[in-house]
Amino acid sequence: MTRTRQARMLRVLLRRSDWVTAGSLADHLGVTQRSIRSYVTSINERTPGGDAIESGPRGYRATPVAAEIAEPEAERGSPRERIHALIRRLLDAQDGVDVYETALELHVSSGTVEGDLRRIRGMLAGTDLSFSREAAVITLEGPELARRRFLSRVVDDVRDEGAHGDDAIRRAAEQVGFDTSSFASVGGDLLTGLRDSGFAVNELAADDVALHIVIAADRTARGHALDPRTDAGEQRARVAGIIDGIARERLGVRLGAGDLAHLAALTLLSVVELRPADVADVDPSVATAVADALSRAARTYGVELSDERFATRLALHVQNLVERAAEQLRSRNPMTRSLKSASPMVFEMAVSISGDLSDALGVAIPDDEITDIAMHLGTTLEVDRSPADKLTATIVSPGLEEMRQRLSQSVVRALGHEIEVTDVVSRHLAGGEATTDLVLSTVDPPTRHPGDAERVVRITPFLSGRDIDRVADAANRVRRQRRLSGLRAEMARWFVPTAFVRDIDAASPDDVIRQLGAALRREGIIDDAYIESTIERERLSSTAFTEHLAVPHALTMSAARTAIAVAVNEQAIEWGVDRVRVVALAAFSESDRAAFQTVFEQFVDVFADPDNARRIARRGVDLPSFLAELAALIDEPARG
C-alpha cells in the first residue's frame, strides 16, 4: 500500500509541473504530511542518477528523472503482472491454456490461476471474446480484431489516471509485455508522414494510433494477421503506405493488407482532422442529434449556438466520435482537468450536449471526449465574445505632450487586446474624477484614495516589459474582482442556513448528494426528482471542478429558487478519482438562469487555489464562519 501511494504521489507531481505543498499531497492521498515527507525520502533513496523529487520552501516538485520510476516497484511481479502474462498466453494459444501447467510455470497454485481467470473473464465484458472450457483447458474464443481491441483496452486500464502522451502509453504497454523501444519514433514518424502528405493532423490522437500499430506488429510477428479486406479509396491507400514504411523501418515487421487497411482507417478516424468538405459523409441521424442538443443547450444556458458552420464542424466531430467508439478507439485529451477548472461553464454545456448525444446515438462519451466538445464550444463562444470585455484606462504622465502620446501608443500596442486607453492626462485626477477601470501613472499620486490599490498601476515613462506584466496583472485582478463581486453580494441569499454540514459522514458522492439534497428538500426548494437528476448528472462526468471542490447539480433548472447546500470537511472526501474538501450542491431555478453561470465560474475561481480549500476546511466550522472566510478569499486578490 505504501509503494502504491508513493506511485500515486509521483503521478500527481508529474501531472502538476509546478510546486505542490505537502498539505495538498497529503489531502490527495489521505495521509499525513509526515507520511508525505517519508515518501519523498524513500523515493529519492531508491532513485538512481539523482533525486526524483526536489524539495523547497513552496513544497515538492518532480525532477526529469521522476517519469522513469513512476511505475511502483511493488507492482513488478505482482498479481496484475501475472494476469497480463496470462492474457498474452490466452490470446496466443490456439489450443488453449492448461490451468495446472500454467500454475507450475508461474510458481503459483492452480487456485490462484483460477482466480486470475475469473478476473480476466470479467474484463471481457463488452468485447466479442469469451471463454470456453474443456476439463482444465481454457480457450479464448473470438475474432482477431476483438483480441487487438482487448489488448488496447488492457493497456488503457494500466495507464496512469490522468496521464497522457507517448511516455505514459509506452510505460503502460511495457507492463502488458510489449516491446516499446521504438514507440516514440512510431508516433513521430506517423505525424511527419501525414503532414508531408498534405493531411491536417490531431497530435493528441497520434499516440493511441501508435499503440495500435505496435499491437498490430506484435500480433503479426506471432502469426496473427488480420484477413485482407476489399477497401478502395485514395486517402486510405496513402495512409496505408505511410504506416507500411513505419512498421518495416521502426518495428521490423511487414504488415499485411488487412492490417494496413485497418490501421489506415483508425488513423483517418482519429489523427487526420476532418474538413468541411467531408460534411456529406455525416449520417443524417448524427446531424439531427447535434442540432437538437445544441438547441436545448442554447435554451438552457441562454447562449447563441445557431451558427451553421459551428453546427457542421461539431456534427463532423460527433460522426467521427461515433465511428471511433465502434472501433473502441479512445481519444485522450490532456486539457480535461485544466479546462474544467478554467472554464467550468463551457465544460458544463459540453456535458449537457454530450448527455443528449449519448441518449440519441447510443454511444458512451467519456470526459476526454466531452473536453473535445467543450473546446469546440469554447472556440465559438470566444469568437462571439463582446469587445466590452476590455477594461478602460487613464494614462497619467506629467511632462512633454509627445512623450505622453508615445506612451499611450506603446500601451495600446502591447495591451490593446486587454485595455482601451480613454484618457491621457498630465496630472493625477482628484479622488473620484478618474472613472476608468485602471489608472496607469508614471508618478505616485499625491494622495491615496479608496480603491487606488486595486486600479492604480505605477509604470515608467518608457513602457518596459515589467510594466506590461504589472498592468496585465492589475487587469486580471480587476476582472476577477468583478466576476467575484456578484458572489460576494449574493452569497448570503444563496446559502441556506439549515443546509450546512460540517464533516459529513458519507461513503460516496451519491451519499453526500442525498444528504445535502435532503436538507434543501426539507426547505421546499427541491424534490426527490431533482436529487435523482443530480446523481444522474454526476454519473455523466465528475463535478469535481478543482482538486478540492465539487459542485454537484442537476441538468435541469427545476428548483423553486436558486440555493446552495454545503458540506465542509477537514478530512478530504473521496470524489471519484479526486479528493475534495468542499461540496456545494447547487439547486437552480429557471428564473435564476443567469445565476447558474455566476455560481459556477465564481465558486470554482475561489477554490482554484488548493490553499483556499484547506483554509476554509480548517476555519469554516459553521455557515457564518464559512461565509466570512469565503468573503475574505474573494477580497484578498484585490489587495494583492
XYZ file of C-alpha atoms in Angstrom, residues 285-286 288-290 292-293 353-363:
18
model
C -29.234 10.932 -37.584
C -25.988 12.411 -36.232
C -30.211 15.787 -36.233
C -28.910 14.718 -32.803
C -26.311 17.513 -32.832
C -31.283 19.055 -31.143
C -28.543 19.005 -28.478
C -24.734 18.311 -25.051
C -22.845 15.035 -24.570
C -25.645 13.610 -22.443
C -28.203 14.360 -25.157
C -25.937 12.927 -27.859
C -25.276 9.805 -25.815
C -29.020 9.180 -25.405
C -29.794 9.893 -29.063
C -26.919 7.928 -30.606
C -26.419 5.170 -28.029
C -22.715 5.891 -27.532
